[in-house]
Amino acid sequence: MTSTLLPGNIVYGGPVTAREAQDYRSLGQFVLDKYKSFGEQTVMIDAVTGTEYTASFMHSRIVRLAYILQKLGVKHNDVIGLSSENSVNFALAMFAGFAVGATVAPLNVTYSEREVDHAINLSKPKIILASKITVDRIAKVASKNKFVKGIIALSGTSKNFNNLYQFDDMMDNEKFKTKPDFLSPLANKNDDVALIVCSSGTTGMPKGVQLTQMNLLATLDSQIQPTMIPLSEVTLLTVIPWFHAFGCLTLITTAVMGTRLVYLPKFEENLFLSAIEKYRVMMAFMVPPLMVFLAKHPIVDKYDLSSLMVLLCGAAPLSRETEDQIKERIGVPFIRQGYGLSESTLSVLVQNDEFCKPGSVGVLKVGIYAKVIDPDTGKLLGANERGELCFKGDGIMKGYIGDAKSTQTAIKDGWLHTGDIGYYDNDFEFFIVDRIKELIKYKGFQVPPAEIEALLLTNDKIKDAAVIGKPDEEAGELPLAFVVKQAGVQLTEDEVIKFVNDHASPAKRLRGGVIFVDEIPKNPSGKILRRVLRNMLKKPKSKL
């Protein structure tokens, strides 16, 4: 499918020809019926333990958990929170949530108590499912929020919450009567929210992106278009966290495609490489730091990675050099980049066999419209003219939960304004060149400088602060703070770094360091001039 130019410089990716998912009664029913149809096929493999899970196992466990959630009082359109590393129980919990017609709100497992409190006050989950690495933190925060009625410990336990249930005990408990099948409630697909994923807003704390059942079902239909290798015949490896929009949506996609999904809870060099070798992995979801590892790390040569056919890279730009090094070193024939946002339900742009120029993020997916506008005047721009990228289609979010103002800023007349600067060429391939948004991209995670700045200003010794991304080959960017000390105080770089470490999740730590300055450059309205700070970083003055 090739893109076409519509009147007014609107680019269109062409119609979605498949409608299987959208015509279903609900997302939950679609997932259940898909798993049922795959029978004894292996659909998930835990690469740490080597345990393999069949589709029929997934189906029966999802059905059982769906009945249990109903017994615990979870109804259609209630919210359940989910805080876990990648595990079969994460998948079961999410799909059982969909089955009962609930909204699932995944929580970043690295969130501090402050961040968990903010996130659950956006989504107001009735029940939260948590694993041993997060359950105690979740329990402490939940005990202060009356809307949380119960916690299910997928593993581990905590004494900090009264209504805490053990997942394994419940799944094996005879008192929970269940049937072998489950009928998901009929959804109002355009209105019912399936997922609330936390997006790093540029203006401080994360915002809750509401993705409807139709957003997800339409996106699944757009994925069902013919590909070079049918996904049902693919063994695919992922280490992308499933609480992250990219990870979560690729988990859902692979589930309904019948893909053999090999997963890791976190990146470990030997495990990652041995999983590719052992399971003859053909495809892998990647982020640029993993690509740099494949390109440069000496350990890579010790493993047989010849089964790899396709690497799908997202979350941040990938350099041409890294791509070429991997192709030469491992012989992976296809490296594909894409571009998407939490707000657009996975990718809106993706490279394919025909359209994969170096540095591009591909062409529009089917069902998606795009336009490039002048960020100052709103004027529609043509080919090879740089401006803000805007997208329209069935995957565009319903809005930010409880934040009408931010929603109206992001979505105007149905168009999602991305805050990213880019252009399309004469072949309708898109290129991202800059961003209006100030987000720091650390290892594929979006880190909002405003949030770290607000945190730094709570320190009595700090008068003013500004945070930018320091370029880093492996991580993409490292958060770096410019700090103005209060008069007459002693404050060291280590103290500032420790202060942030104690109050924020790992991605937000000041790995780029701290630079003490006399003042933060700002425009007349008080906006930080980050461009000036970046220039200071390139040409440091002696007093810095």
Coordinates of C-alpha atoms in Angstrom, one line a residue, residues 15-509:
P15 CA -7.8 2.2 3.9
V16 CA -7.7 -0.6 6.4
T17 CA -8.9 -3.6 4.5
A18 CA -9.2 -6.0 7.5
R19 CA -12.1 -5.5 9.9
E20 CA -12.0 -8.7 11.9
A21 CA -11.1 -7.1 15.2
Q22 CA -13.3 -4.0 15.0
D23 CA -16.4 -6.1 14.3
Y24 CA -16.0 -8.1 17.6
R25 CA -18.2 -7.5 20.6
S26 CA -15.2 -6.4 22.7
L27 CA -11.4 -6.5 22.9
G28 CA -11.6 -9.1 25.7
Q29 CA -13.7 -11.5 23.6
F30 CA -11.3 -11.0 20.7
V31 CA -8.3 -12.1 22.8
L32 CA -10.2 -15.0 24.4
D33 CA -11.4 -16.4 21.0
K34 CA -8.0 -16.0 19.4
Y35 CA -6.3 -17.9 22.2
K36 CA -9.0 -20.6 22.0
S37 CA -8.4 -21.0 18.3
F38 CA -4.7 -21.5 18.7
G39 CA -5.2 -24.6 20.8
E40 CA -2.0 -26.4 21.9
Q41 CA 0.3 -24.0 20.1
T42 CA 3.1 -22.6 22.2
V43 CA 2.5 -18.9 22.5
M44 CA 4.7 -17.7 25.3
I45 CA 8.1 -18.8 26.6
D46 CA 9.8 -17.5 29.8
A47 CA 13.4 -17.3 28.7
V48 CA 14.6 -17.2 32.3
T49 CA 12.9 -20.4 33.5
G50 CA 12.5 -22.0 30.1
T51 CA 8.7 -22.6 30.9
E52 CA 6.6 -22.8 27.7
Y53 CA 2.9 -21.8 27.8
T54 CA 0.2 -23.0 25.3
A55 CA -2.7 -20.9 24.0
S56 CA -5.2 -23.3 25.7
F57 CA -3.3 -22.8 29.0
M58 CA -3.6 -19.0 28.6
H59 CA -7.3 -19.2 27.7
S60 CA -8.2 -21.3 30.7
R61 CA -6.2 -19.2 33.1
I62 CA -7.6 -15.9 31.7
V63 CA -11.1 -17.2 32.0
R64 CA -10.5 -18.3 35.6
L65 CA -9.0 -15.0 36.6
A66 CA -11.8 -13.1 34.9
Y67 CA -14.4 -14.9 37.1
I68 CA -12.2 -14.2 40.2
L69 CA -12.0 -10.5 39.3
Q70 CA -15.8 -10.4 39.0
K71 CA -16.1 -12.1 42.4
L72 CA -13.9 -9.4 43.9
G73 CA -16.4 -6.8 42.6
V74 CA -14.7 -5.7 39.4
K75 CA -17.3 -4.6 36.9
H76 CA -17.5 -3.3 33.3
N77 CA -15.5 0.0 33.1
D78 CA -13.9 -0.4 36.6
V79 CA -10.2 0.1 36.6
I80 CA -7.5 -2.4 37.6
G81 CA -3.9 -1.4 38.2
L82 CA -1.1 -3.7 37.1
S83 CA 2.5 -3.3 38.5
S84 CA 4.8 -6.1 37.4
E85 CA 7.8 -6.9 35.3
N86 CA 7.3 -9.0 32.2
S87 CA 5.8 -12.4 33.3
V88 CA 3.1 -14.8 32.2
N89 CA 1.0 -13.4 35.1
F90 CA 1.2 -9.9 33.7
A91 CA -0.3 -11.1 30.5
L92 CA -3.0 -13.1 32.3
A93 CA -3.9 -10.1 34.5
M94 CA -4.2 -7.7 31.6
F95 CA -6.2 -10.1 29.4
A96 CA -8.5 -11.0 32.3
G97 CA -9.1 -7.3 32.9
F98 CA -10.1 -6.9 29.3
A99 CA -12.3 -10.0 29.5
V100 CA -14.5 -8.5 32.3
G101 CA -14.6 -5.2 30.4
A102 CA -12.4 -3.4 32.9
T103 CA -9.8 -0.7 32.1
V104 CA -6.3 -1.8 32.7
A105 CA -3.8 0.7 34.0
P106 CA -0.2 -0.6 33.9
L107 CA 2.2 1.1 36.3
N108 CA 6.0 1.5 35.8
V109 CA 7.7 -0.9 38.2
T110 CA 10.5 1.7 38.8
Y111 CA 8.1 4.3 40.1
S112 CA 8.8 5.8 43.5
E113 CA 6.0 6.0 46.1
R114 CA 5.4 9.6 45.1
E115 CA 5.0 8.6 41.4
V116 CA 2.8 5.6 42.2
D117 CA 0.5 7.8 44.2
H118 CA 0.3 10.3 41.3
A119 CA -0.4 7.5 38.8
I120 CA -3.1 5.7 40.8
N121 CA -4.9 9.0 41.6
L122 CA -5.2 9.5 37.8
S123 CA -6.8 6.1 37.1
K124 CA -8.4 5.2 40.5
P125 CA -8.0 1.4 40.3
K126 CA -10.4 -0.7 42.4
I127 CA -7.9 -3.6 42.4
I128 CA -4.2 -3.6 41.8
L129 CA -2.2 -6.6 40.8
A130 CA 1.5 -6.4 41.8
S131 CA 4.6 -8.6 41.7
K132 CA 7.1 -9.1 44.5
I133 CA 9.4 -6.3 43.3
T134 CA 6.6 -3.7 43.7
V135 CA 3.9 -5.2 46.0
D136 CA 5.2 -3.6 49.2
R137 CA 5.5 -0.1 47.6
I138 CA 2.0 -0.5 46.0
A139 CA 0.6 -1.6 49.4
K140 CA 2.0 1.4 51.2
V141 CA 0.6 3.8 48.7
A142 CA -2.7 2.0 48.4
S143 CA -3.3 2.1 52.2
K144 CA -3.5 5.9 51.9
N145 CA -6.0 5.8 49.0
K146 CA -9.5 4.5 49.9
F147 CA -10.5 3.8 46.3
V148 CA -8.2 0.7 46.2
K149 CA -10.3 -2.1 47.6
G150 CA -7.9 -5.0 47.2
I151 CA -4.4 -6.0 46.1
I152 CA -3.6 -9.3 44.4
A153 CA 0.1 -10.3 44.9
L154 CA 1.1 -12.0 41.7
S155 CA 4.2 -13.0 43.7
G156 CA 5.6 -11.9 47.0
T157 CA 3.6 -10.3 49.8
S158 CA 3.2 -7.3 52.0
K159 CA 1.9 -6.5 55.5
N160 CA 1.0 -2.9 54.6
F161 CA -2.5 -3.6 53.2
N162 CA -5.4 -5.5 54.8
N163 CA -7.2 -6.8 51.7
L164 CA -4.2 -8.6 50.1
Y165 CA -4.8 -11.8 48.2
Q166 CA -2.3 -14.3 46.9
F167 CA -2.6 -14.9 43.1
D168 CA -1.7 -18.6 43.3
D169 CA -4.0 -19.3 46.2
M170 CA -6.9 -17.7 44.5
M171 CA -6.3 -19.5 41.2
D172 CA -6.2 -22.9 43.0
N173 CA -9.0 -22.1 45.5
E174 CA -12.0 -24.3 45.1
K175 CA -14.4 -21.7 46.5
F176 CA -14.0 -19.6 43.3
K177 CA -16.4 -21.5 41.1
T178 CA -15.7 -20.9 37.4
K179 CA -16.8 -22.2 34.0
P180 CA -14.5 -23.2 31.1
D181 CA -15.8 -20.3 29.0
F182 CA -16.5 -16.6 29.6
L183 CA -18.6 -14.1 27.7
S184 CA -17.1 -10.7 27.8
P185 CA -19.6 -7.8 28.3
L186 CA -20.7 -6.0 25.1
A187 CA -18.5 -3.0 24.8
N188 CA -19.3 0.5 23.7
K189 CA -16.0 0.3 21.7
N190 CA -15.6 4.0 20.9
D191 CA -16.1 5.1 24.5
D192 CA -14.9 2.2 26.8
V193 CA -11.3 2.7 27.8
A194 CA -9.2 -0.4 27.5
L195 CA -5.9 1.0 28.7
I196 CA -4.6 3.9 30.7
V197 CA -0.9 4.2 30.0
C198 CA 1.3 6.7 31.6
S199 CA 2.9 9.1 29.2
S200 CA 5.6 11.4 30.2
G201 CA 4.1 14.8 29.8
T202 CA 6.5 17.7 29.0
T203 CA 5.0 19.8 31.8
G204 CA 5.8 17.7 34.8
M205 CA 4.2 14.5 36.2
P206 CA 3.1 11.7 33.8
K207 CA -0.3 12.0 32.2
G208 CA -2.8 9.1 31.8
V209 CA -3.4 8.3 28.1
Q210 CA -6.8 6.8 27.6
L211 CA -6.9 4.2 24.8
T212 CA -10.3 2.9 23.9
Q213 CA -11.3 -0.6 22.8
M214 CA -11.7 0.8 19.3
N215 CA -8.3 2.4 19.4
L216 CA -6.8 -1.1 20.1
L217 CA -9.1 -3.1 17.8
A218 CA -8.5 -0.8 14.8
T219 CA -4.8 -0.9 15.5
L220 CA -4.8 -4.7 15.6
D221 CA -6.7 -4.7 12.2
S222 CA -4.0 -2.4 10.7
Q223 CA -1.4 -4.9 11.9
I224 CA -3.1 -7.8 10.2
Q225 CA -2.2 -6.5 6.8
P226 CA 0.1 -8.9 4.9
T227 CA 3.7 -8.9 6.1
M228 CA 6.9 -10.5 4.8
I229 CA 6.5 -13.4 7.3
P230 CA 3.1 -14.2 8.9
L231 CA 3.4 -13.4 12.6
S232 CA 1.8 -16.7 13.5
E233 CA 4.9 -18.5 12.1
V234 CA 7.4 -16.2 13.9
T235 CA 9.3 -16.7 17.1
L236 CA 9.8 -13.2 18.5
L237 CA 11.9 -12.0 21.4
T238 CA 11.0 -9.0 23.6
V239 CA 12.6 -7.4 26.6
I240 CA 10.7 -4.1 26.3
P241 CA 8.8 -3.6 29.6
W242 CA 5.1 -4.4 29.2
F243 CA 4.1 -1.6 31.5
H244 CA 5.5 0.8 28.8
A245 CA 3.1 1.6 25.9
F246 CA 5.4 0.1 23.3
G247 CA 5.8 -3.2 25.2
C248 CA 2.1 -3.4 26.3
L249 CA 0.7 -2.9 22.8
T250 CA 3.2 -5.3 21.2
L251 CA 2.2 -7.9 23.8
I252 CA -1.5 -7.6 22.8
T253 CA -0.6 -7.7 19.1
T254 CA 1.5 -10.8 19.3
A255 CA -1.1 -12.5 21.5
V256 CA -3.9 -12.2 18.9
M257 CA -1.5 -13.1 16.0
G258 CA -0.5 -16.4 17.6
T259 CA 3.2 -15.4 17.6
R260 CA 5.6 -17.5 19.7
L261 CA 6.6 -14.8 22.1
V262 CA 9.9 -15.3 24.0
Y263 CA 10.1 -12.8 26.8
L264 CA 12.7 -11.5 29.4
P265 CA 11.8 -9.5 32.5
K266 CA 14.9 -7.4 32.0
F267 CA 17.9 -7.1 29.8
E268 CA 20.8 -9.4 30.8
E269 CA 23.5 -9.8 28.2
N270 CA 24.0 -13.5 28.3
L271 CA 20.3 -14.4 28.7
F272 CA 19.3 -12.1 25.8
L273 CA 21.8 -13.6 23.4
S274 CA 21.3 -17.2 24.6
A275 CA 17.5 -16.9 24.1
I276 CA 18.0 -15.9 20.5
E277 CA 20.3 -18.9 20.0
K278 CA 18.3 -21.4 22.0
Y279 CA 14.8 -20.6 20.5
R280 CA 16.0 -19.7 17.0
V281 CA 14.4 -16.2 17.4
M282 CA 13.5 -14.7 14.0
M283 CA 12.3 -11.3 15.1
A284 CA 13.0 -9.0 18.1
F285 CA 11.5 -5.8 19.4
M286 CA 14.4 -3.4 20.0
V287 CA 15.3 0.0 21.3
P288 CA 18.5 1.9 20.2
P289 CA 20.6 1.0 23.3
L290 CA 20.0 -2.8 22.6
M291 CA 21.0 -2.1 19.0
V292 CA 24.3 -0.5 20.1
F293 CA 24.9 -3.5 22.2
L294 CA 24.4 -5.9 19.2
A295 CA 26.7 -3.7 17.1
K296 CA 29.6 -3.3 19.5
H297 CA 29.7 -5.6 22.4
P298 CA 32.5 -8.3 22.1
I299 CA 30.3 -11.0 23.8
V300 CA 27.9 -11.0 20.8
D301 CA 30.4 -13.0 18.7
K302 CA 30.2 -16.0 21.1
Y303 CA 26.5 -16.7 20.2
D304 CA 24.8 -18.0 17.0
L305 CA 22.4 -15.3 16.1
S306 CA 22.0 -16.5 12.5
S307 CA 18.2 -17.1 13.0
L308 CA 17.5 -13.3 13.3
M309 CA 15.7 -12.0 10.2
V310 CA 14.0 -8.8 11.4
L311 CA 14.8 -6.3 14.1
L312 CA 12.0 -3.8 14.8
C313 CA 13.4 -0.7 16.5
G314 CA 11.3 2.0 18.1
A315 CA 11.1 4.5 21.1
A316 CA 14.0 6.7 19.9
P317 CA 16.0 7.4 16.7
L318 CA 18.5 4.8 15.5
S319 CA 21.8 5.9 13.7
R320 CA 22.7 4.7 10.3
E321 CA 26.1 3.6 11.6
T322 CA 24.6 1.3 14.2
E323 CA 22.3 -0.3 11.6
D324 CA 25.2 -0.9 9.2
Q325 CA 27.4 -2.4 11.9
I326 CA 24.6 -4.9 12.9
K327 CA 24.0 -5.9 9.3
E328 CA 27.7 -6.5 8.7
R329 CA 28.3 -8.2 12.1
I330 CA 25.3 -10.5 12.4
G331 CA 23.9 -10.5 8.9
V332 CA 20.3 -9.5 9.9
P333 CA 18.7 -8.8 6.5
F334 CA 15.9 -6.5 7.8
I335 CA 16.2 -3.7 10.3
R336 CA 13.0 -1.6 10.5
Q337 CA 12.3 1.6 12.3
G338 CA 9.0 3.0 13.3
Y339 CA 7.5 6.0 15.0
G340 CA 4.5 6.2 17.3
L341 CA 3.4 7.7 20.6
S342 CA 1.4 6.4 23.6
E343 CA -1.3 8.8 22.4
S344 CA -1.5 7.1 18.9
T345 CA -1.8 3.5 20.1
L346 CA 1.5 2.1 18.8
S347 CA 3.2 3.2 15.6
V348 CA 1.7 5.5 12.9
L349 CA 4.8 5.3 10.7
V350 CA 6.8 2.2 9.9
Q351 CA 9.5 1.1 7.4
N352 CA 8.8 -1.7 5.0
D353 CA 10.7 -3.5 2.2
E354 CA 10.1 -0.7 -0.3
F355 CA 10.4 2.3 2.0
C356 CA 13.4 2.1 4.3
K357 CA 15.7 5.0 3.5
P358 CA 18.5 5.5 6.0
G359 CA 17.4 7.8 8.8
S360 CA 13.7 7.6 7.9
V361 CA 11.0 6.3 10.2
G362 CA 9.0 4.9 7.3
V363 CA 5.7 5.6 5.7
L364 CA 2.2 5.9 7.1
K365 CA 0.4 2.8 8.2
V366 CA -3.0 2.1 6.7
G367 CA -5.9 4.1 8.1
I368 CA -3.6 7.0 9.2
Y369 CA -3.7 10.6 7.9
A370 CA -0.8 13.0 8.4
K371 CA 0.0 16.6 7.9
V372 CA 3.0 18.8 8.6
I373 CA 2.2 22.3 9.9
D374 CA 4.2 25.4 10.7
P375 CA 4.4 25.4 14.5
D376 CA 4.0 29.2 14.7
T377 CA 1.3 29.9 12.1
G378 CA -0.4 26.5 11.7
K379 CA 0.1 26.7 7.9
L380 CA 0.0 23.4 6.1
L381 CA 3.4 22.5 4.6
G382 CA 4.4 20.3 1.6
A383 CA 7.0 17.7 0.9
N384 CA 10.5 18.4 2.3
E385 CA 9.2 21.3 4.4
R386 CA 9.9 20.9 8.1
G387 CA 7.2 21.4 10.7
E388 CA 5.2 19.8 13.4
L389 CA 3.9 16.3 12.6
C390 CA 0.2 15.8 13.2
F391 CA -1.8 12.5 12.8
K392 CA -5.4 11.4 12.5
G393 CA -6.9 8.0 12.6
D394 CA -8.7 5.3 14.6
G395 CA -5.7 4.9 16.9
I396 CA -5.7 8.4 18.3
M397 CA -6.4 8.4 22.1
K398 CA -9.7 9.4 23.7
G399 CA -7.7 12.0 25.8
Y400 CA -5.7 12.4 29.0
I401 CA -7.7 11.2 32.0
G402 CA -8.9 14.1 34.2
D403 CA -7.0 16.7 32.1
A404 CA -9.2 18.4 29.6
K405 CA -6.8 21.3 29.1
S406 CA -3.9 19.0 28.0
T407 CA -6.3 17.0 25.8
Q408 CA -7.4 20.1 24.0
T409 CA -3.8 21.2 23.5
A410 CA -2.9 17.7 22.1
I411 CA -6.0 17.0 19.9
K412 CA -7.4 19.7 17.7
D413 CA -10.2 18.8 15.3
G414 CA -9.3 15.1 15.6
W415 CA -5.6 15.8 14.8
L416 CA -3.0 14.7 17.3
H417 CA -0.3 17.3 17.6
T418 CA 2.9 15.4 18.4
G419 CA 5.3 18.2 19.3
D420 CA 7.8 16.6 17.0
I421 CA 9.4 18.4 14.1
G422 CA 9.8 16.4 10.9
Y423 CA 9.0 16.2 7.2
Y424 CA 8.1 13.8 4.4
D425 CA 10.0 13.5 1.2
N426 CA 8.7 13.0 -2.4
D427 CA 8.2 9.3 -1.7
F428 CA 6.1 10.1 1.5
E429 CA 8.8 8.7 3.7
F430 CA 8.9 10.6 7.0
F431 CA 12.0 11.9 8.9
I432 CA 12.1 13.2 12.5
V433 CA 14.5 16.0 12.9
D434 CA 13.8 17.7 16.2
R435 CA 11.1 18.2 18.8
I436 CA 9.2 21.1 20.2
K437 CA 8.7 19.0 23.2
E438 CA 11.6 19.0 25.6
L439 CA 11.5 15.3 26.5
I440 CA 14.8 13.6 27.2
K441 CA 15.0 10.2 25.6
Y442 CA 16.9 7.9 28.0
K443 CA 17.1 4.3 26.8
G444 CA 13.7 4.6 25.1
F445 CA 12.1 6.1 28.2
Q446 CA 10.7 9.6 28.0
V447 CA 12.0 11.8 30.8
P448 CA 10.3 15.2 31.3
P449 CA 12.8 17.8 32.4
A450 CA 10.1 19.8 34.0
E451 CA 9.4 17.0 36.5
I452 CA 13.1 16.8 37.6
E453 CA 13.3 20.6 37.8
A454 CA 10.2 20.8 40.0
L455 CA 11.8 18.1 42.2
L456 CA 15.1 19.9 42.4
L457 CA 13.4 23.2 43.5
T458 CA 12.0 21.4 46.6
N459 CA 15.6 21.2 47.9
D460 CA 16.2 24.2 50.2
K461 CA 19.7 24.7 49.0
I462 CA 18.7 25.1 45.3
K463 CA 17.6 28.5 44.1
D464 CA 16.9 27.5 40.4
A465 CA 17.5 24.6 38.1
A466 CA 17.1 23.5 34.5
V467 CA 17.5 20.0 33.1
I468 CA 18.5 18.9 29.6
G469 CA 19.5 15.7 27.8
K470 CA 23.3 15.2 27.4
P471 CA 23.9 13.2 24.2
D472 CA 25.2 9.7 24.9
E473 CA 25.8 7.0 22.3
E474 CA 24.6 4.1 24.4
A475 CA 21.6 5.6 26.2
G476 CA 20.6 8.3 23.7
E477 CA 20.5 11.1 26.3
L478 CA 21.4 11.4 29.9
P479 CA 19.6 13.8 32.2
L480 CA 21.9 16.7 33.2
A481 CA 21.1 19.5 35.6
F482 CA 22.2 23.1 35.6
V483 CA 21.8 24.3 39.2
V484 CA 21.9 27.7 40.9
K485 CA 22.7 27.4 44.6
Q486 CA 21.1 29.6 47.3
A487 CA 23.5 32.3 48.5
G488 CA 26.0 31.2 51.1
V489 CA 25.2 27.4 51.1
Q490 CA 27.5 24.5 50.5
L491 CA 26.2 22.0 47.9
T492 CA 28.1 19.4 46.0
E493 CA 27.3 17.5 42.7
D494 CA 27.0 14.3 44.7
E495 CA 24.4 15.7 47.0
V496 CA 22.2 16.9 44.1
I497 CA 22.5 13.5 42.4
K498 CA 21.7 11.6 45.6
F499 CA 18.7 13.9 46.2
V500 CA 17.2 13.0 42.8
N501 CA 18.0 9.3 43.3
D502 CA 16.1 9.3 46.5
H503 CA 12.9 10.8 45.0
A504 CA 12.6 9.7 41.4
S505 CA 12.6 6.5 39.3
P506 CA 15.9 5.3 37.8
A507 CA 15.3 6.8 34.3
K508 CA 15.1 10.3 35.8
R509 CA 18.5 10.2 37.7

